[in-house]
Tab-separated table of C-alpha atoms and ligand atoms in Angstrom:
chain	number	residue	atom	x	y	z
A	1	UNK	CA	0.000	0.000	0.000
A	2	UNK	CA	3.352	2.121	0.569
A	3	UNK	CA	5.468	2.319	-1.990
A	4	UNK	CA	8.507	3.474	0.283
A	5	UNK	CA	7.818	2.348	4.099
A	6	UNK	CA	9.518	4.210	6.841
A	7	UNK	CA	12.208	1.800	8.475
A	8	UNK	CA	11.172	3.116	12.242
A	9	UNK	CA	13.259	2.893	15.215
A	10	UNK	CA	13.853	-0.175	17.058
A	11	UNK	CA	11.342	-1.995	14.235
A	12	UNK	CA	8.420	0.046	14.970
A	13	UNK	CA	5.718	-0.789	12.701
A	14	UNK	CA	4.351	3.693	12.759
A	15	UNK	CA	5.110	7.112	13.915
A	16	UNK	CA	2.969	8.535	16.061
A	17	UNK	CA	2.444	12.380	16.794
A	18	UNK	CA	-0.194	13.893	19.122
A	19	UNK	CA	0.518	17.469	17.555
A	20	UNK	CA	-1.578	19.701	19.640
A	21	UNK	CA	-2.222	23.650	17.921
A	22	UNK	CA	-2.845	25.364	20.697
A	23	UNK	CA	-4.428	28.760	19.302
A	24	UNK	CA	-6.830	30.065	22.162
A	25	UNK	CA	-8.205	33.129	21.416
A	26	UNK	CA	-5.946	34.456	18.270
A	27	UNK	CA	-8.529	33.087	15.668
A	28	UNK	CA	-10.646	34.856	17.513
A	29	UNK	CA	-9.169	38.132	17.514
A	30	UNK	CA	-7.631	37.494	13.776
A	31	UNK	CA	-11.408	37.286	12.737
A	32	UNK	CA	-12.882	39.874	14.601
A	33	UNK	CA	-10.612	41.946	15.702
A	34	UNK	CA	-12.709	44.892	16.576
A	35	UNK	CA	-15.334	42.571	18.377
A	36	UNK	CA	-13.400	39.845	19.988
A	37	UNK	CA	-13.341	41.317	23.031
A	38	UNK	CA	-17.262	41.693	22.831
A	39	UNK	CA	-17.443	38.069	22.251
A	40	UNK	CA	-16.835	36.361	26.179
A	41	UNK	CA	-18.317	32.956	25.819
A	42	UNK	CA	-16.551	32.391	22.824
A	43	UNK	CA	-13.090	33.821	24.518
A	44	UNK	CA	-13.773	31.646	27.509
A	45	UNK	CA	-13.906	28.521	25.298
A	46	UNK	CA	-11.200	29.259	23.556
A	47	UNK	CA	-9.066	30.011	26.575
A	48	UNK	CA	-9.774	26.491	27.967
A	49	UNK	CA	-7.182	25.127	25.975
A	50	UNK	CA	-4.546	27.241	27.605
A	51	UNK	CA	-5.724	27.291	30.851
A	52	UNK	CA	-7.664	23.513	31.315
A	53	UNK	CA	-6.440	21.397	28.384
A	54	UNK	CA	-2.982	22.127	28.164
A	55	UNK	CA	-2.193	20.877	32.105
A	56	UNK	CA	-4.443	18.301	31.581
A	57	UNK	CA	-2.819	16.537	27.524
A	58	UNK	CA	1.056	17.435	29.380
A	59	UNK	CA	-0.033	15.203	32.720
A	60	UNK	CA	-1.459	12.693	30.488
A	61	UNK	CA	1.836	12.479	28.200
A	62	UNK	CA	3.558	12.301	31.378
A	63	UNK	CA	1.438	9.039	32.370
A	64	UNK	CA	2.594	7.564	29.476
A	65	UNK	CA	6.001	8.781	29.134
A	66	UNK	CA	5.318	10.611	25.995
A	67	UNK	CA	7.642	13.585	24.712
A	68	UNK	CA	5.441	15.431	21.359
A	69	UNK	CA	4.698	18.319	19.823
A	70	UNK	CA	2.781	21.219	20.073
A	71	UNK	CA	2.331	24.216	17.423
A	72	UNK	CA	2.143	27.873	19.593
A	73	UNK	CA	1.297	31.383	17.598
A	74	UNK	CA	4.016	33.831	18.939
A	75	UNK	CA	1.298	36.080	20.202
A	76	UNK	CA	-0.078	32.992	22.438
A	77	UNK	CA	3.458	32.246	23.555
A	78	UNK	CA	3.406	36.358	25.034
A	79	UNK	CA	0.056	35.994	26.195
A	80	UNK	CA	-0.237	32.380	28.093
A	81	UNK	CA	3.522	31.989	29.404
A	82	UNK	CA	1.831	29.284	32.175
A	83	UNK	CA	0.805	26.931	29.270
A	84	UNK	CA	4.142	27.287	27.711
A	85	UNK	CA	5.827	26.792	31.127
A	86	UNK	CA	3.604	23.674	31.403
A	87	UNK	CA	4.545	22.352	27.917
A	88	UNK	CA	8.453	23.088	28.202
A	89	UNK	CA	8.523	22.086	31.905
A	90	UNK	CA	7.894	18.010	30.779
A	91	UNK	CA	10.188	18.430	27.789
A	92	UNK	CA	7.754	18.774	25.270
A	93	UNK	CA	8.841	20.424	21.442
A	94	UNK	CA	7.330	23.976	20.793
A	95	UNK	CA	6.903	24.404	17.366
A	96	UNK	CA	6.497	27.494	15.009
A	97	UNK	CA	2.440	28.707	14.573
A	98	UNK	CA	2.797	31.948	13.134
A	99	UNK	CA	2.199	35.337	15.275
A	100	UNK	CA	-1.446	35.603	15.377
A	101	UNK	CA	-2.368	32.221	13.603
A	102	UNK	CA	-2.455	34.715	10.463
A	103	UNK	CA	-3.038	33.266	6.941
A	104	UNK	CA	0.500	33.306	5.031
A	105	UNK	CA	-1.044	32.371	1.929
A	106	UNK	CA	-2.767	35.937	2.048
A	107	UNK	CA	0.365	37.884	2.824
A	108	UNK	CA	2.590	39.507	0.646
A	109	UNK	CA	6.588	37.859	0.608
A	110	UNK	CA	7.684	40.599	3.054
A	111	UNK	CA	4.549	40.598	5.098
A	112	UNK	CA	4.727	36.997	5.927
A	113	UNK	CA	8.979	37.043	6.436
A	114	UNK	CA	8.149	39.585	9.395
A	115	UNK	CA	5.948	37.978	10.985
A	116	UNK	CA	7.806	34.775	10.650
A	117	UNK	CA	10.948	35.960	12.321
A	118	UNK	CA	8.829	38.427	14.848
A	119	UNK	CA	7.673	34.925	15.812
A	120	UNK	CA	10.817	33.321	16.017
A	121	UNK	CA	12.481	35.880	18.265
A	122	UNK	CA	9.821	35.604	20.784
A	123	UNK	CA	10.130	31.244	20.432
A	124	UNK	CA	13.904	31.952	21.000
A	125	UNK	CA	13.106	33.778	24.189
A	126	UNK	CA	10.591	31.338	25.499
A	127	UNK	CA	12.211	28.333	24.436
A	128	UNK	CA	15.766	29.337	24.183
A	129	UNK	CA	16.444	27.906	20.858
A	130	UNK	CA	15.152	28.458	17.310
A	131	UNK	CA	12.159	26.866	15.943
A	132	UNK	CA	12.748	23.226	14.100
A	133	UNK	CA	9.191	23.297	12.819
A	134	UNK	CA	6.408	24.930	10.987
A	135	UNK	CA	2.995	24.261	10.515
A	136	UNK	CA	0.847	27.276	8.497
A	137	UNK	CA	-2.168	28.554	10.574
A	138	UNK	CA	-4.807	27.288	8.785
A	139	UNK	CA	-2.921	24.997	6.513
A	140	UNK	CA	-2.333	27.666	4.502
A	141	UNK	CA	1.144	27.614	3.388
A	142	UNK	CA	2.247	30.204	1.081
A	143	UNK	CA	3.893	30.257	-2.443
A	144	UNK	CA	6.875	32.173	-0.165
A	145	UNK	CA	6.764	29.648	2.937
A	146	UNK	CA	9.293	27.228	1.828
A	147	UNK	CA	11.580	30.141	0.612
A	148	UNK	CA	11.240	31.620	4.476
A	149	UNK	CA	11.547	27.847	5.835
A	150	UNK	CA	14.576	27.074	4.266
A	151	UNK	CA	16.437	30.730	4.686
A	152	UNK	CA	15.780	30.376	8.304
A	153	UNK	CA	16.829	27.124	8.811
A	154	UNK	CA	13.742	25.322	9.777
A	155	UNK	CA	14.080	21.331	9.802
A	156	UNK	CA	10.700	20.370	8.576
A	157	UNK	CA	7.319	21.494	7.837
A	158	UNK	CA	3.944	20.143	9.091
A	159	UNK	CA	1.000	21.806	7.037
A	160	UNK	CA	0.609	19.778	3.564
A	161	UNK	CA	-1.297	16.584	3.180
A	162	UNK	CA	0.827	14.797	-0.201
A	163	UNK	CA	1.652	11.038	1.411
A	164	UNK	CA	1.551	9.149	4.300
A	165	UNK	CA	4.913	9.077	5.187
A	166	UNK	CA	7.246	11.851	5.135
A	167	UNK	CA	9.032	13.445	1.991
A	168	UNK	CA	10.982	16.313	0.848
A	169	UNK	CA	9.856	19.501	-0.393
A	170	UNK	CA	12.941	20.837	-2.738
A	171	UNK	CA	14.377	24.097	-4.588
A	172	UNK	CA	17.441	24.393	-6.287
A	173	UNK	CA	17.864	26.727	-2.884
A	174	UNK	CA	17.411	24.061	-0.577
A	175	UNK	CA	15.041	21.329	1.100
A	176	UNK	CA	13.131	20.558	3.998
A	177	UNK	CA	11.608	17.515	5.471
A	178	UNK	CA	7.607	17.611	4.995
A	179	UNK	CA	5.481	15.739	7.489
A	180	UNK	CA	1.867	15.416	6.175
A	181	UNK	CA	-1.594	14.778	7.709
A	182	UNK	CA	-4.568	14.986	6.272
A	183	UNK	CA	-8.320	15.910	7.365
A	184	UNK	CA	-8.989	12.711	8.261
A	185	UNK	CA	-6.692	13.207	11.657
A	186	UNK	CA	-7.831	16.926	12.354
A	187	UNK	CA	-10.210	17.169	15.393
A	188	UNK	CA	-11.944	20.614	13.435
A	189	UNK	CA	-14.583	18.278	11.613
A	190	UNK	CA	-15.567	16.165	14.714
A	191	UNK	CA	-15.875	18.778	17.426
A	192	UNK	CA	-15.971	22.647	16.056
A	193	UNK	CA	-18.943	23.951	16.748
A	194	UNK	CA	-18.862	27.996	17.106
A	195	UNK	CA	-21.612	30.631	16.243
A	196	UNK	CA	-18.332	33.116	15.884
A	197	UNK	CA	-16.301	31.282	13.422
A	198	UNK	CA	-19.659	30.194	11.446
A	199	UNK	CA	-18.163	26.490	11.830
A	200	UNK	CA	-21.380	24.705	12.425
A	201	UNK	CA	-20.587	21.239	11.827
A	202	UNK	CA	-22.646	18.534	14.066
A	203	UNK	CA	-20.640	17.849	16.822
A	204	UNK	CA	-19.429	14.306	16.952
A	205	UNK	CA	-19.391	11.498	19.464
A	206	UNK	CA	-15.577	10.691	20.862
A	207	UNK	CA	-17.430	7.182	20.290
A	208	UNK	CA	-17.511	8.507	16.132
A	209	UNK	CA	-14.277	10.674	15.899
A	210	UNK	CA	-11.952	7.853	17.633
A	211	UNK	CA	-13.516	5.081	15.802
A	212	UNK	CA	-11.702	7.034	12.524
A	213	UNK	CA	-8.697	7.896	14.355
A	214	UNK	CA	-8.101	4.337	15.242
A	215	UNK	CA	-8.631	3.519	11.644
A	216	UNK	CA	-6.222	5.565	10.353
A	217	UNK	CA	-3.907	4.395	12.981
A	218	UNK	CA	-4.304	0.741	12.786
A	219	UNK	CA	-3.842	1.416	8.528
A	220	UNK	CA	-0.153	3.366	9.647
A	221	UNK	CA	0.383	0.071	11.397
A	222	UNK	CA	-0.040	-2.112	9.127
A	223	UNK	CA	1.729	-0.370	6.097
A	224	UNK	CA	4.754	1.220	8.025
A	225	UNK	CA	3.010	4.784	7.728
A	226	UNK	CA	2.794	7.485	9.695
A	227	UNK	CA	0.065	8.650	12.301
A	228	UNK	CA	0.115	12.297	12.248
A	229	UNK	CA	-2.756	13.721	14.064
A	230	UNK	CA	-3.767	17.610	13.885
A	231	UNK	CA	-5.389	18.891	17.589
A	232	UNK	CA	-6.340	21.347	19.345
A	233	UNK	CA	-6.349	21.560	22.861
A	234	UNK	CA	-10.041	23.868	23.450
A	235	UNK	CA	-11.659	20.843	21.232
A	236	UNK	CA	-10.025	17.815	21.854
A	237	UNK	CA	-8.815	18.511	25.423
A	238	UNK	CA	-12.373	18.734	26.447
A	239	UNK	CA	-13.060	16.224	29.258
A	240	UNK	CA	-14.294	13.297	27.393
A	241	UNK	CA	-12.471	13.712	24.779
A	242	UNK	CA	-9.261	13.696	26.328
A	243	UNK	CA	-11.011	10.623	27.871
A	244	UNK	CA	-11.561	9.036	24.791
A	245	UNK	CA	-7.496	10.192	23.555
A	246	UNK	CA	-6.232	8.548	27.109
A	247	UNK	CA	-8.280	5.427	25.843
A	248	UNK	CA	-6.734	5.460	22.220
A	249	UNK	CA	-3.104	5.341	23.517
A	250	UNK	CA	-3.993	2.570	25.299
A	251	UNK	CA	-4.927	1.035	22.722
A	252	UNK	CA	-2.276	1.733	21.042
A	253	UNK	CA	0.246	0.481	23.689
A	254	UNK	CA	-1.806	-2.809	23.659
A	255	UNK	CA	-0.627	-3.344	20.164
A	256	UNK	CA	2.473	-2.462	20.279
A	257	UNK	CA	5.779	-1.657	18.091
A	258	UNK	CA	4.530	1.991	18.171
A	259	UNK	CA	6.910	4.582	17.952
A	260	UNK	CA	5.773	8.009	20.050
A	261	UNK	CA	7.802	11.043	18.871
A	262	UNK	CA	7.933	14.438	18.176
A	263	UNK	CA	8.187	15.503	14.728
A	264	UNK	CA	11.316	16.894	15.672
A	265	UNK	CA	12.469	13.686	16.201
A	266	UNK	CA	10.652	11.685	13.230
A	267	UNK	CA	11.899	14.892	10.511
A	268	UNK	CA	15.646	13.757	12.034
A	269	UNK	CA	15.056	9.982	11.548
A	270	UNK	CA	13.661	10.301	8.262
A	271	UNK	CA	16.910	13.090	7.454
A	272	UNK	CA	19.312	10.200	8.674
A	273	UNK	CA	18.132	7.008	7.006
A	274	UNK	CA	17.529	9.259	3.918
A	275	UNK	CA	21.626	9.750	4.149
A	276	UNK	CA	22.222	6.071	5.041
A	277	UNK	CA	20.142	5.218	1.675
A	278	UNK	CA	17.751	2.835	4.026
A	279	UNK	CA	14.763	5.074	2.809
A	280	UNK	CA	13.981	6.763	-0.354
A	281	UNK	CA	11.671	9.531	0.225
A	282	UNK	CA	9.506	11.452	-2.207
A	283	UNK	CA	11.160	14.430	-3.616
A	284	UNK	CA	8.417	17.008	-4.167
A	285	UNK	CA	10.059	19.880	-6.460
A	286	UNK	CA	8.197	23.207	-5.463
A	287	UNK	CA	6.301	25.196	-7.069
A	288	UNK	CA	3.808	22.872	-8.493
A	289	UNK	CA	3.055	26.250	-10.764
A	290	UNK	CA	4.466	29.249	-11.121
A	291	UNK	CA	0.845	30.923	-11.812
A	292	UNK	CA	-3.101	29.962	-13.129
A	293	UNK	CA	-2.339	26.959	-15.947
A	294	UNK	CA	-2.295	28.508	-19.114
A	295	UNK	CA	-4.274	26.089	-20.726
A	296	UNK	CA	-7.756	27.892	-19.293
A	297	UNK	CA	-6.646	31.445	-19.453
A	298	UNK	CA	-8.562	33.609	-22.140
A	299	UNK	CA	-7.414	31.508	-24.626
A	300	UNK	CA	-9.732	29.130	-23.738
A	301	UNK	CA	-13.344	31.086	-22.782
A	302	UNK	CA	-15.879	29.681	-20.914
A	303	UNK	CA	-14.001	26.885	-18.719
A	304	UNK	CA	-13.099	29.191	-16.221
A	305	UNK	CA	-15.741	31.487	-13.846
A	306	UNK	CA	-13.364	34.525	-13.678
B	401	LIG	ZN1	-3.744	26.721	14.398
């Protein structure tokens, strides 16, 4: 089913990352910003995550002796320094989220580099090192965001969706690992509900969103893939939902040869047996276009709605 399985560590048969986004209020603010304030119930949900859900996933990782990831915008960083405390305090990776979980994709080249390295200065202060990984607020990774990744020395990248394993994203300038989920592992469809954001999906049993998430993981298993899941902590760190997660890495112990890591630490592995020519990974060569496709321009009327 994979062309190119992972060798894992220690004959693991998947990678597994919790990745947790933990964006409390800045989508709220980003998408009313004259309002948000105006807005308190939705504020006080999303500052569970910071202030119930984050103590709450870290003591649970701590249970299981589990070191992963979690994706911070700089402006949450300034604002909740007891979640990041919590986070740092059990080891735990802090990852690159943008400033105010804004959309890169709509920012100009030099719009986006600010804001990049505003971030990054503020990570550096929290965290006292530089960033190893990305992943664009909103999935929305920019025609510039590999340029920025790879002239500030990120390791790896966490917002595209193109396999189930890792592979590498490449420029004549440079490349960077790419570690890719998918919807399928993002807790947004099961549990979003919000008046605010006009997200009004039906909310989901943890009975109907883990059944999925174990699906997807028991398909990593078998094919040597890659379990990459895409959380946040004011929806999935919700009490029976973090009920349901304790319950799925049980399970997940229970069967064994599982391989819990940061993506720090999976972007390294799959750097190293890349070099030791155990692995051949996907080479993605960026940009898929440099514009619309000519093909349907006004060439060709009446394909395309302008
Ligand atoms: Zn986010």
């Amino acid at each position: 089913m994979i062309l190119n399985p992972v060798p894992w560590p220690n004959g693991a048969r998947c990678a597994v990352a919790f990745t947790f986004d933990m964006d409390a209020d800045s989508i709220l603010h980003l998408a009313h910003h004259a309002t948000a304030d105006t807005r308190v119930a939705a504020m006080s949900a999303l500052r569970y995550g910071p202030d119930i859900a984050i103590p709450r996933l870290v003591n649970l990782y701590r249970e299981f002796g589990m070191k992963q990831t979690f994706f911070l915008p700089a402006w949450c960083i300034e604002r909740y320094p007891e979640a990041v405390e919590t986070i740092l305090a059990d080891g735990h990776e802090i990852a690159h989220h943008h400033y105010l979980h804004e959309h890169a994709n709509e920012k100009t080249a030099e719009e986006e580099l600010y804001w990049f390295q505003r971030s990054t200065e503020i990570i550096v202060k929290a965290t006292g090192q530089r960033p190893r990984g990305y992943r664009a607020a909103t999935y929305k990774f920019s025609r510039d965001t590999f340029d920025i990744l790879v002239s500030e020395g990120l390791e790896y990248d966490s917002s595209l969706f193109g396999d189930d394993v890792p592979y590498i994203l490449e420029k004549d300038t440079g490349s960077i690992v790419e570690l890719p989920s998918h919807y399928g592992l993002d807790d947004w469809p099961h549990y979003q509900f919000s008046r605010d954001f006009l997200t009004m999906m039906t909310i989901k049993s943890t009975r109907y969103a883990l059944e999925g998430f174990k699906e997807e993981f028991d398909a990593a298993w078998e094919y040597g893939g890659m379990w990459l899941a895409v959380w946040h902590p004011f929806l999935s760190g919700r009490l029976a939902r973090a009920a349901a997660i304790k319950e799925l890495i049980e399970y997940m112990h229970d069967k064994g040869k599982v391989w819990f890591a940061t993506l720090e630490e999976i972007a390294a592995h799959a750097r190293k047996v890349q070099a030791d020519g155990s692995w051949q990974p996907r080479v993605h060569r960026l940009p898929y276009y440099e514009g619309p496709i000519p093909e349907l321009g006004a060439a060709e009327p009446g394909l395309v709605v302008p």
